[in-house]
mmCIF file of the C-alpha atoms, coordinates in Angstrom:
data_MODEL
# 
_entry.id   MODEL 
# 
loop_
_atom_site.group_PDB 
_atom_site.id 
_atom_site.type_symbol 
_atom_site.label_atom_id 
_atom_site.label_alt_id 
_atom_site.label_comp_id 
_atom_site.label_asym_id 
_atom_site.label_entity_id 
_atom_site.label_seq_id 
_atom_site.pdbx_PDB_ins_code 
_atom_site.Cartn_x 
_atom_site.Cartn_y 
_atom_site.Cartn_z 
_atom_site.occupancy 
_atom_site.B_iso_or_equiv 
_atom_site.pdbx_formal_charge 
_atom_site.auth_seq_id 
_atom_site.auth_comp_id 
_atom_site.auth_asym_id 
_atom_site.auth_atom_id 
_atom_site.pdbx_PDB_model_num 
ATOM 1   C CA . MET A 1 1   ? 0.000   0.000   0.000   1.00 0.00 ? 1   MET A CA 1 
ATOM 2   C CA . SER A 1 2   ? 1.322   3.422   -0.896  1.00 0.00 ? 2   SER A CA 1 
ATOM 3   C CA . SER A 1 3   ? 0.153   7.010   -0.807  1.00 0.00 ? 3   SER A CA 1 
ATOM 4   C CA . SER A 1 4   ? 0.937   10.424  -2.286  1.00 0.00 ? 4   SER A CA 1 
ATOM 5   C CA . GLU A 1 5   ? 0.056   13.932  -1.082  1.00 0.00 ? 5   GLU A CA 1 
ATOM 6   C CA . TYR A 1 6   ? -1.160  17.196  -2.543  1.00 0.00 ? 6   TYR A CA 1 
ATOM 7   C CA . TYR A 1 7   ? -3.218  20.140  -1.225  1.00 0.00 ? 7   TYR A CA 1 
ATOM 8   C CA . CYS A 1 8   ? -6.735  21.343  -1.888  1.00 0.00 ? 8   CYS A CA 1 
ATOM 9   C CA . VAL A 1 9   ? -9.526  23.596  -0.676  1.00 0.00 ? 9   VAL A CA 1 
ATOM 10  C CA . PRO A 1 10  ? -13.267 22.788  -0.422  1.00 0.00 ? 10  PRO A CA 1 
ATOM 11  C CA . GLY A 1 11  ? -14.906 22.404  -3.822  1.00 0.00 ? 11  GLY A CA 1 
ATOM 12  C CA . ASP A 1 12  ? -11.745 21.445  -5.713  1.00 0.00 ? 12  ASP A CA 1 
ATOM 13  C CA . ARG A 1 13  ? -12.346 18.670  -8.266  1.00 0.00 ? 13  ARG A CA 1 
ATOM 14  C CA . LEU A 1 14  ? -10.005 15.801  -7.460  1.00 0.00 ? 14  LEU A CA 1 
ATOM 15  C CA . CYS A 1 15  ? -10.722 13.213  -10.160 1.00 0.00 ? 15  CYS A CA 1 
ATOM 16  C CA . PRO A 1 16  ? -13.487 11.367  -12.068 1.00 0.00 ? 16  PRO A CA 1 
ATOM 17  C CA . CYS A 1 17  ? -15.361 8.689   -10.099 1.00 0.00 ? 17  CYS A CA 1 
ATOM 18  C CA . ASP A 1 18  ? -14.158 5.959   -12.437 1.00 0.00 ? 18  ASP A CA 1 
ATOM 19  C CA . ARG A 1 19  ? -10.529 6.656   -11.488 1.00 0.00 ? 19  ARG A CA 1 
ATOM 20  C CA . ALA A 1 20  ? -10.789 6.377   -7.693  1.00 0.00 ? 20  ALA A CA 1 
ATOM 21  C CA . THR A 1 21  ? -13.060 5.663   -4.733  1.00 0.00 ? 21  THR A CA 1 
ATOM 22  C CA . ALA A 1 22  ? -14.184 8.617   -2.600  1.00 0.00 ? 22  ALA A CA 1 
ATOM 23  C CA . GLY A 1 23  ? -12.768 8.505   0.925   1.00 0.00 ? 23  GLY A CA 1 
ATOM 24  C CA . PRO A 1 24  ? -13.069 10.747  4.017   1.00 0.00 ? 24  PRO A CA 1 
ATOM 25  C CA . GLY A 1 25  ? -13.078 14.482  3.333   1.00 0.00 ? 25  GLY A CA 1 
ATOM 26  C CA . THR A 1 26  ? -14.516 14.106  -0.171  1.00 0.00 ? 26  THR A CA 1 
ATOM 27  C CA . TYR A 1 27  ? -17.884 13.840  -1.893  1.00 0.00 ? 27  TYR A CA 1 
ATOM 28  C CA . GLU A 1 28  ? -19.213 12.746  -5.283  1.00 0.00 ? 28  GLU A CA 1 
ATOM 29  C CA . LYS A 1 29  ? -21.095 15.010  -7.682  1.00 0.00 ? 29  LYS A CA 1 
ATOM 30  C CA . GLN A 1 30  ? -21.813 14.615  -11.396 1.00 0.00 ? 30  GLN A CA 1 
ATOM 31  C CA . ASN A 1 31  ? -19.482 11.609  -11.705 1.00 0.00 ? 31  ASN A CA 1 
ATOM 32  C CA . CYS A 1 32  ? -16.531 13.420  -10.135 1.00 0.00 ? 32  CYS A CA 1 
ATOM 33  C CA . ILE A 1 33  ? -14.962 13.424  -6.673  1.00 0.00 ? 33  ILE A CA 1 
ATOM 34  C CA . TYR A 1 34  ? -14.571 16.795  -4.904  1.00 0.00 ? 34  TYR A CA 1 
ATOM 35  C CA . ALA A 1 35  ? -12.869 17.965  -1.708  1.00 0.00 ? 35  ALA A CA 1 
ATOM 36  C CA . SER A 1 36  ? -15.246 18.801  1.141   1.00 0.00 ? 36  SER A CA 1 
ATOM 37  C CA . ILE A 1 37  ? -12.533 20.231  3.441   1.00 0.00 ? 37  ILE A CA 1 
ATOM 38  C CA . ALA A 1 38  ? -9.199  22.039  3.093   1.00 0.00 ? 38  ALA A CA 1 
ATOM 39  C CA . GLY A 1 39  ? -6.196  19.817  3.691   1.00 0.00 ? 39  GLY A CA 1 
ATOM 40  C CA . THR A 1 40  ? -3.874  17.165  2.359   1.00 0.00 ? 40  THR A CA 1 
ATOM 41  C CA . ILE A 1 41  ? -5.015  14.889  -0.448  1.00 0.00 ? 41  ILE A CA 1 
ATOM 42  C CA . GLN A 1 42  ? -4.055  11.299  0.240   1.00 0.00 ? 42  GLN A CA 1 
ATOM 43  C CA . LEU A 1 43  ? -4.156  8.840   -2.641  1.00 0.00 ? 43  LEU A CA 1 
ATOM 44  C CA . THR A 1 44  ? -3.928  5.252   -1.396  1.00 0.00 ? 44  THR A CA 1 
ATOM 45  C CA . THR A 1 45  ? -3.491  2.383   -3.824  1.00 0.00 ? 45  THR A CA 1 
ATOM 46  C CA . VAL A 1 46  ? -4.506  -1.160  -2.901  1.00 0.00 ? 46  VAL A CA 1 
ATOM 47  C CA . ASP A 1 47  ? -2.774  -4.456  -3.567  1.00 0.00 ? 47  ASP A CA 1 
ATOM 48  C CA . GLN A 1 48  ? -2.773  -4.972  -7.333  1.00 0.00 ? 48  GLN A CA 1 
ATOM 49  C CA . SER A 1 49  ? -2.630  -8.755  -7.197  1.00 0.00 ? 49  SER A CA 1 
ATOM 50  C CA . ALA A 1 50  ? -4.773  -10.782 -9.598  1.00 0.00 ? 50  ALA A CA 1 
ATOM 51  C CA . ALA A 1 51  ? -7.523  -11.136 -7.011  1.00 0.00 ? 51  ALA A CA 1 
ATOM 52  C CA . ASN A 1 52  ? -7.742  -7.377  -6.545  1.00 0.00 ? 52  ASN A CA 1 
ATOM 53  C CA . SER A 1 53  ? -6.888  -6.136  -10.027 1.00 0.00 ? 53  SER A CA 1 
ATOM 54  C CA . ASP A 1 54  ? -10.194 -4.267  -10.337 1.00 0.00 ? 54  ASP A CA 1 
ATOM 55  C CA . LYS A 1 55  ? -9.708  -2.267  -7.141  1.00 0.00 ? 55  LYS A CA 1 
ATOM 56  C CA . LYS A 1 56  ? -9.516  1.514   -7.546  1.00 0.00 ? 56  LYS A CA 1 
ATOM 57  C CA . PRO A 1 57  ? -7.268  3.727   -5.378  1.00 0.00 ? 57  PRO A CA 1 
ATOM 58  C CA . ILE A 1 58  ? -8.946  5.580   -2.509  1.00 0.00 ? 58  ILE A CA 1 
ATOM 59  C CA . ILE A 1 59  ? -8.693  9.374   -2.526  1.00 0.00 ? 59  ILE A CA 1 
ATOM 60  C CA . SER A 1 60  ? -9.178  11.231  0.772   1.00 0.00 ? 60  SER A CA 1 
ATOM 61  C CA . VAL A 1 61  ? -8.598  14.692  2.241   1.00 0.00 ? 61  VAL A CA 1 
ATOM 62  C CA . VAL A 1 62  ? -7.099  14.949  5.735   1.00 0.00 ? 62  VAL A CA 1 
ATOM 63  C CA . ARG A 1 63  ? -6.948  18.091  7.870   1.00 0.00 ? 63  ARG A CA 1 
ATOM 64  C CA . GLN A 1 64  ? -3.667  18.073  9.808   1.00 0.00 ? 64  GLN A CA 1 
ATOM 65  C CA . ASP A 1 65  ? -4.756  19.931  12.934  1.00 0.00 ? 65  ASP A CA 1 
ATOM 66  C CA . ARG A 1 66  ? -1.922  18.464  14.963  1.00 0.00 ? 66  ARG A CA 1 
ATOM 67  C CA . SER A 1 67  ? 0.633   20.794  13.351  1.00 0.00 ? 67  SER A CA 1 
ATOM 68  C CA . LEU A 1 68  ? -1.202  23.956  12.407  1.00 0.00 ? 68  LEU A CA 1 
ATOM 69  C CA . ALA A 1 69  ? 0.691   26.428  10.240  1.00 0.00 ? 69  ALA A CA 1 
ATOM 70  C CA . VAL A 1 70  ? 0.966   30.120  11.063  1.00 0.00 ? 70  VAL A CA 1 
ATOM 71  C CA . PRO A 1 71  ? 1.462   32.663  8.231   1.00 0.00 ? 71  PRO A CA 1 
ATOM 72  C CA . SER A 1 72  ? 4.635   34.716  8.656   1.00 0.00 ? 72  SER A CA 1 
ATOM 73  C CA . VAL A 1 73  ? 6.924   36.849  6.494   1.00 0.00 ? 73  VAL A CA 1 
ATOM 74  C CA . GLY A 1 74  ? 9.154   34.607  4.375   1.00 0.00 ? 74  GLY A CA 1 
ATOM 75  C CA . SER A 1 75  ? 6.824   31.608  4.485   1.00 0.00 ? 75  SER A CA 1 
ATOM 76  C CA . LEU A 1 76  ? 5.726   29.809  1.320   1.00 0.00 ? 76  LEU A CA 1 
ATOM 77  C CA . ALA A 1 77  ? 1.978   30.002  0.768   1.00 0.00 ? 77  ALA A CA 1 
ATOM 78  C CA . TYR A 1 78  ? -0.211  27.664  -1.271  1.00 0.00 ? 78  TYR A CA 1 
ATOM 79  C CA . CYS A 1 79  ? -3.077  29.743  -2.672  1.00 0.00 ? 79  CYS A CA 1 
ATOM 80  C CA . LYS A 1 80  ? -6.152  29.503  -4.858  1.00 0.00 ? 80  LYS A CA 1 
ATOM 81  C CA . VAL A 1 81  ? -6.790  32.553  -7.071  1.00 0.00 ? 81  VAL A CA 1 
ATOM 82  C CA . THR A 1 82  ? -10.240 34.036  -6.464  1.00 0.00 ? 82  THR A CA 1 
ATOM 83  C CA . ASN A 1 83  ? -10.169 37.270  -8.498  1.00 0.00 ? 83  ASN A CA 1 
ATOM 84  C CA . VAL A 1 84  ? -7.893  39.051  -10.974 1.00 0.00 ? 84  VAL A CA 1 
ATOM 85  C CA . THR A 1 85  ? -7.925  42.817  -11.569 1.00 0.00 ? 85  THR A CA 1 
ATOM 86  C CA . SER A 1 86  ? -5.671  45.145  -13.533 1.00 0.00 ? 86  SER A CA 1 
ATOM 87  C CA . ARG A 1 87  ? -3.660  45.989  -10.389 1.00 0.00 ? 87  ARG A CA 1 
ATOM 88  C CA . PHE A 1 88  ? -3.581  42.848  -8.276  1.00 0.00 ? 88  PHE A CA 1 
ATOM 89  C CA . VAL A 1 89  ? -4.567  39.216  -7.833  1.00 0.00 ? 89  VAL A CA 1 
ATOM 90  C CA . ARG A 1 90  ? -6.712  38.109  -4.894  1.00 0.00 ? 90  ARG A CA 1 
ATOM 91  C CA . CYS A 1 91  ? -6.010  34.671  -3.413  1.00 0.00 ? 91  CYS A CA 1 
ATOM 92  C CA . LEU A 1 92  ? -7.220  32.324  -0.709  1.00 0.00 ? 92  LEU A CA 1 
ATOM 93  C CA . ILE A 1 93  ? -4.250  30.915  1.230   1.00 0.00 ? 93  ILE A CA 1 
ATOM 94  C CA . PHE A 1 94  ? -4.940  27.331  2.306   1.00 0.00 ? 94  PHE A CA 1 
ATOM 95  C CA . ALA A 1 95  ? -1.485  26.048  3.318   1.00 0.00 ? 95  ALA A CA 1 
ATOM 96  C CA . ILE A 1 96  ? 1.785   27.444  4.655   1.00 0.00 ? 96  ILE A CA 1 
ATOM 97  C CA . ASN A 1 97  ? 5.151   25.691  4.246   1.00 0.00 ? 97  ASN A CA 1 
ATOM 98  C CA . ASN A 1 98  ? 3.451   22.409  3.260   1.00 0.00 ? 98  ASN A CA 1 
ATOM 99  C CA . GLN A 1 99  ? 1.079   22.506  6.247   1.00 0.00 ? 99  GLN A CA 1 
ATOM 100 C CA . PRO A 1 100 ? -2.657  23.149  5.665   1.00 0.00 ? 100 PRO A CA 1 
ATOM 101 C CA . LEU A 1 101 ? -4.241  26.049  7.553   1.00 0.00 ? 101 LEU A CA 1 
ATOM 102 C CA . LYS A 1 102 ? -7.127  25.291  9.876   1.00 0.00 ? 102 LYS A CA 1 
ATOM 103 C CA . THR A 1 103 ? -8.922  28.321  8.428   1.00 0.00 ? 103 THR A CA 1 
ATOM 104 C CA . PRO A 1 104 ? -7.911  29.685  4.967   1.00 0.00 ? 104 PRO A CA 1 
ATOM 105 C CA . CYS A 1 105 ? -6.937  33.374  4.904   1.00 0.00 ? 105 CYS A CA 1 
ATOM 106 C CA . HIS A 1 106 ? -6.764  36.039  2.211   1.00 0.00 ? 106 HIS A CA 1 
ATOM 107 C CA . GLY A 1 107 ? -3.715  37.100  0.224   1.00 0.00 ? 107 GLY A CA 1 
ATOM 108 C CA . ARG A 1 108 ? -2.969  39.626  -2.497  1.00 0.00 ? 108 ARG A CA 1 
ATOM 109 C CA . ILE A 1 109 ? -0.315  39.718  -5.229  1.00 0.00 ? 109 ILE A CA 1 
ATOM 110 C CA . THR A 1 110 ? 0.186   43.205  -6.646  1.00 0.00 ? 110 THR A CA 1 
ATOM 111 C CA . ARG A 1 111 ? 1.221   43.668  -10.272 1.00 0.00 ? 111 ARG A CA 1 
ATOM 112 C CA . GLU A 1 112 ? 4.712   44.759  -9.171  1.00 0.00 ? 112 GLU A CA 1 
ATOM 113 C CA . ASN A 1 113 ? 5.268   41.528  -7.233  1.00 0.00 ? 113 ASN A CA 1 
ATOM 114 C CA . ILE A 1 114 ? 4.306   39.031  -9.943  1.00 0.00 ? 114 ILE A CA 1 
ATOM 115 C CA . GLU A 1 115 ? 7.649   38.972  -11.791 1.00 0.00 ? 115 GLU A CA 1 
ATOM 116 C CA . SER A 1 116 ? 11.163  40.243  -11.128 1.00 0.00 ? 116 SER A CA 1 
ATOM 117 C CA . LEU A 1 117 ? 11.514  41.962  -14.528 1.00 0.00 ? 117 LEU A CA 1 
ATOM 118 C CA . ASN A 1 118 ? 9.372   44.512  -16.400 1.00 0.00 ? 118 ASN A CA 1 
ATOM 119 C CA . LYS A 1 119 ? 7.255   45.036  -13.288 1.00 0.00 ? 119 LYS A CA 1 
ATOM 120 C CA . ASP A 1 120 ? 5.406   48.084  -14.642 1.00 0.00 ? 120 ASP A CA 1 
ATOM 121 C CA . SER A 1 121 ? 4.297   46.345  -17.841 1.00 0.00 ? 121 SER A CA 1 
ATOM 122 C CA . VAL A 1 122 ? 2.941   43.138  -16.315 1.00 0.00 ? 122 VAL A CA 1 
ATOM 123 C CA . VAL A 1 123 ? -0.699  42.361  -17.164 1.00 0.00 ? 123 VAL A CA 1 
ATOM 124 C CA . CYS A 1 124 ? -2.227  40.413  -14.268 1.00 0.00 ? 124 CYS A CA 1 
ATOM 125 C CA . SER A 1 125 ? -4.782  38.571  -16.412 1.00 0.00 ? 125 SER A CA 1 
ATOM 126 C CA . THR A 1 126 ? -2.011  37.040  -18.550 1.00 0.00 ? 126 THR A CA 1 
ATOM 127 C CA . LYS A 1 127 ? -0.265  35.637  -15.468 1.00 0.00 ? 127 LYS A CA 1 
ATOM 128 C CA . PHE A 1 128 ? -3.109  34.229  -13.371 1.00 0.00 ? 128 PHE A CA 1 
ATOM 129 C CA . ARG A 1 129 ? -6.745  33.163  -13.754 1.00 0.00 ? 129 ARG A CA 1 
ATOM 130 C CA . PRO A 1 130 ? -9.424  32.424  -11.130 1.00 0.00 ? 130 PRO A CA 1 
ATOM 131 C CA . ASP A 1 131 ? -9.105  28.913  -9.611  1.00 0.00 ? 131 ASP A CA 1 
ATOM 132 C CA . ASP A 1 132 ? -5.377  28.622  -10.434 1.00 0.00 ? 132 ASP A CA 1 
ATOM 133 C CA . ILE A 1 133 ? -3.356  27.016  -7.632  1.00 0.00 ? 133 ILE A CA 1 
ATOM 134 C CA . VAL A 1 134 ? -0.324  29.196  -6.899  1.00 0.00 ? 134 VAL A CA 1 
ATOM 135 C CA . LEU A 1 135 ? 2.833   28.878  -4.814  1.00 0.00 ? 135 LEU A CA 1 
ATOM 136 C CA . ALA A 1 136 ? 3.834   32.314  -3.480  1.00 0.00 ? 136 ALA A CA 1 
ATOM 137 C CA . ARG A 1 137 ? 5.963   33.852  -0.741  1.00 0.00 ? 137 ARG A CA 1 
ATOM 138 C CA . ILE A 1 138 ? 4.577   36.059  2.033   1.00 0.00 ? 138 ILE A CA 1 
ATOM 139 C CA . ILE A 1 139 ? 6.527   39.348  1.893   1.00 0.00 ? 139 ILE A CA 1 
ATOM 140 C CA . SER A 1 140 ? 4.387   41.410  4.265   1.00 0.00 ? 140 SER A CA 1 
ATOM 141 C CA . LEU A 1 141 ? 1.639   40.874  6.791   1.00 0.00 ? 141 LEU A CA 1 
ATOM 142 C CA . GLY A 1 142 ? -0.286  43.495  4.791   1.00 0.00 ? 142 GLY A CA 1 
ATOM 143 C CA . ASP A 1 143 ? -3.426  44.813  6.424   1.00 0.00 ? 143 ASP A CA 1 
ATOM 144 C CA . ALA A 1 144 ? -6.418  43.339  8.201   1.00 0.00 ? 144 ALA A CA 1 
ATOM 145 C CA . ASN A 1 145 ? -7.833  42.128  4.878   1.00 0.00 ? 145 ASN A CA 1 
ATOM 146 C CA . ALA A 1 146 ? -4.961  40.259  3.236   1.00 0.00 ? 146 ALA A CA 1 
ATOM 147 C CA . TYR A 1 147 ? -1.326  39.153  3.400   1.00 0.00 ? 147 TYR A CA 1 
ATOM 148 C CA . LEU A 1 148 ? 0.950   40.611  0.695   1.00 0.00 ? 148 LEU A CA 1 
ATOM 149 C CA . LEU A 1 149 ? 2.403   37.901  -1.551  1.00 0.00 ? 149 LEU A CA 1 
ATOM 150 C CA . SER A 1 150 ? 5.080   37.649  -4.242  1.00 0.00 ? 150 SER A CA 1 
ATOM 151 C CA . THR A 1 151 ? 5.713   35.223  -7.112  1.00 0.00 ? 151 THR A CA 1 
ATOM 152 C CA . ALA A 1 152 ? 8.798   37.058  -8.415  1.00 0.00 ? 152 ALA A CA 1 
ATOM 153 C CA . GLU A 1 153 ? 11.120  34.087  -7.753  1.00 0.00 ? 153 GLU A CA 1 
ATOM 154 C CA . GLU A 1 154 ? 11.398  31.646  -10.671 1.00 0.00 ? 154 GLU A CA 1 
ATOM 155 C CA . ASN A 1 155 ? 10.225  28.692  -8.566  1.00 0.00 ? 155 ASN A CA 1 
ATOM 156 C CA . LEU A 1 156 ? 7.030   30.525  -7.603  1.00 0.00 ? 156 LEU A CA 1 
ATOM 157 C CA . GLY A 1 157 ? 3.816   30.949  -9.584  1.00 0.00 ? 157 GLY A CA 1 
ATOM 158 C CA . VAL A 1 158 ? 1.099   28.674  -10.947 1.00 0.00 ? 158 VAL A CA 1 
ATOM 159 C CA . ILE A 1 159 ? 1.559   25.009  -9.989  1.00 0.00 ? 159 ILE A CA 1 
ATOM 160 C CA . ALA A 1 160 ? -1.832  23.690  -11.121 1.00 0.00 ? 160 ALA A CA 1 
ATOM 161 C CA . ALA A 1 161 ? -4.551  25.092  -13.369 1.00 0.00 ? 161 ALA A CA 1 
ATOM 162 C CA . ARG A 1 162 ? -7.363  24.205  -15.744 1.00 0.00 ? 162 ARG A CA 1 
ATOM 163 C CA . SER A 1 163 ? -7.949  25.519  -19.233 1.00 0.00 ? 163 SER A CA 1 
ATOM 164 C CA . ALA A 1 164 ? -10.953 27.399  -20.552 1.00 0.00 ? 164 ALA A CA 1 
ATOM 165 C CA . ALA A 1 165 ? -12.235 23.959  -21.606 1.00 0.00 ? 165 ALA A CA 1 
ATOM 166 C CA . GLY A 1 166 ? -12.016 22.739  -18.009 1.00 0.00 ? 166 GLY A CA 1 
ATOM 167 C CA . GLU A 1 167 ? -9.094  20.371  -18.600 1.00 0.00 ? 167 GLU A CA 1 
ATOM 168 C CA . LYS A 1 168 ? -5.720  20.169  -16.858 1.00 0.00 ? 168 LYS A CA 1 
ATOM 169 C CA . LEU A 1 169 ? -3.031  22.568  -18.056 1.00 0.00 ? 169 LEU A CA 1 
ATOM 170 C CA . ALA A 1 170 ? 0.565   21.356  -18.423 1.00 0.00 ? 170 ALA A CA 1 
ATOM 171 C CA . PRO A 1 171 ? 3.581   23.728  -18.356 1.00 0.00 ? 171 PRO A CA 1 
ATOM 172 C CA . VAL A 1 172 ? 5.345   24.261  -21.680 1.00 0.00 ? 172 VAL A CA 1 
ATOM 173 C CA . SER A 1 173 ? 7.542   27.216  -20.645 1.00 0.00 ? 173 SER A CA 1 
ATOM 174 C CA . ASP A 1 174 ? 7.931   29.696  -17.805 1.00 0.00 ? 174 ASP A CA 1 
ATOM 175 C CA . CYS A 1 175 ? 5.056   31.766  -19.213 1.00 0.00 ? 175 CYS A CA 1 
ATOM 176 C CA . GLN A 1 176 ? 2.777   29.260  -20.980 1.00 0.00 ? 176 GLN A CA 1 
ATOM 177 C CA . MET A 1 177 ? 0.662   26.189  -20.220 1.00 0.00 ? 177 MET A CA 1 
ATOM 178 C CA . ALA A 1 178 ? -1.159  23.935  -22.699 1.00 0.00 ? 178 ALA A CA 1 
ATOM 179 C CA . CYS A 1 179 ? -4.569  22.271  -22.418 1.00 0.00 ? 179 CYS A CA 1 
ATOM 180 C CA . SER A 1 180 ? -4.276  18.473  -22.202 1.00 0.00 ? 180 SER A CA 1 
ATOM 181 C CA . MET A 1 181 ? -7.349  18.017  -24.442 1.00 0.00 ? 181 MET A CA 1 
ATOM 182 C CA . THR A 1 182 ? -7.358  20.858  -26.990 1.00 0.00 ? 182 THR A CA 1 
ATOM 183 C CA . HIS A 1 183 ? -3.600  21.639  -26.818 1.00 0.00 ? 183 HIS A CA 1 
ATOM 184 C CA . THR A 1 184 ? -4.527  25.325  -26.738 1.00 0.00 ? 184 THR A CA 1 
ATOM 185 C CA . VAL A 1 185 ? -1.774  27.396  -25.133 1.00 0.00 ? 185 VAL A CA 1 
ATOM 186 C CA . GLU A 1 186 ? -2.644  29.824  -22.328 1.00 0.00 ? 186 GLU A CA 1 
ATOM 187 C CA . SER A 1 187 ? -0.447  32.448  -20.655 1.00 0.00 ? 187 SER A CA 1 
ATOM 188 C CA . ARG A 1 188 ? 0.547   31.961  -17.004 1.00 0.00 ? 188 ARG A CA 1 
ATOM 189 C CA . LYS A 1 189 ? 3.353   32.852  -14.590 1.00 0.00 ? 189 LYS A CA 1 
ATOM 190 C CA . VAL A 1 190 ? 4.507   29.233  -14.264 1.00 0.00 ? 190 VAL A CA 1 
ATOM 191 C CA . ALA A 1 191 ? 6.363   27.995  -11.189 1.00 0.00 ? 191 ALA A CA 1 
ATOM 192 C CA . LYS A 1 192 ? 9.442   25.854  -11.728 1.00 0.00 ? 192 LYS A CA 1 
ATOM 193 C CA . ILE A 1 193 ? 8.788   22.883  -9.424  1.00 0.00 ? 193 ILE A CA 1 
ATOM 194 C CA . GLN A 1 194 ? 9.913   19.283  -9.270  1.00 0.00 ? 194 GLN A CA 1 
ATOM 195 C CA . ALA A 1 195 ? 7.702   17.036  -11.395 1.00 0.00 ? 195 ALA A CA 1 
ATOM 196 C CA . GLU A 1 196 ? 7.339   14.414  -8.660  1.00 0.00 ? 196 GLU A CA 1 
ATOM 197 C CA . LEU A 1 197 ? 5.357   16.876  -6.537  1.00 0.00 ? 197 LEU A CA 1 
ATOM 198 C CA . THR A 1 198 ? 2.399   16.605  -8.901  1.00 0.00 ? 198 THR A CA 1 
ATOM 199 C CA . ASP A 1 199 ? 2.932   13.431  -10.942 1.00 0.00 ? 199 ASP A CA 1 
ATOM 200 C CA . GLU A 1 200 ? 0.871   11.090  -8.817  1.00 0.00 ? 200 GLU A CA 1 
ATOM 201 C CA . ILE A 1 201 ? -2.228  13.275  -8.481  1.00 0.00 ? 201 ILE A CA 1 
ATOM 202 C CA . SER A 1 202 ? -1.922  14.299  -12.145 1.00 0.00 ? 202 SER A CA 1 
ATOM 203 C CA . LYS A 1 203 ? -2.587  10.691  -13.144 1.00 0.00 ? 203 LYS A CA 1 
ATOM 204 C CA . LEU A 1 204 ? -6.108  11.046  -11.790 1.00 0.00 ? 204 LEU A CA 1 
ATOM 205 C CA . VAL A 1 205 ? -7.103  14.538  -12.911 1.00 0.00 ? 205 VAL A CA 1 
# 
């Protein structure tokens, strides 16, 4: 038996029902499995012997309350984009330094903090879209409404996203991702991350 981990917030689509069995912290809707809580996705595969060859992996979401994260300057934040304007990107922070938050909090990426070069000419809508999952760094505690975030480092930016057609996007460069179904290319500020961080969950999406 083995497992892999990823992060999600309530309402995230995890995979089609024919690819896995819904476990704790998830629910089924319209032939897909969704997250019902914010936390760590755990994908558990069963013994693939001949007697169990038809068994599907079990996908669950676990809230790790035993080691709650606290947002602080310098921390890495896992975020879900909620709104994009001409001046900034609004996000919902759901994990800090690989530890899910008990209660998601708000973050904001200003246009000047999206990239390290050509800061004044950056167009927010060509870098992020609503529902993108982003890895960012907290650079200021901001105000009462939101933490101030940055994706200027090359290893920060979009780590998971879906195309206009609703399919998974795959990175093709540091500024483009392609739809897995239509092969249409979309602009993003793509994070440079190790492939093994997303390979296992990508097999299901």
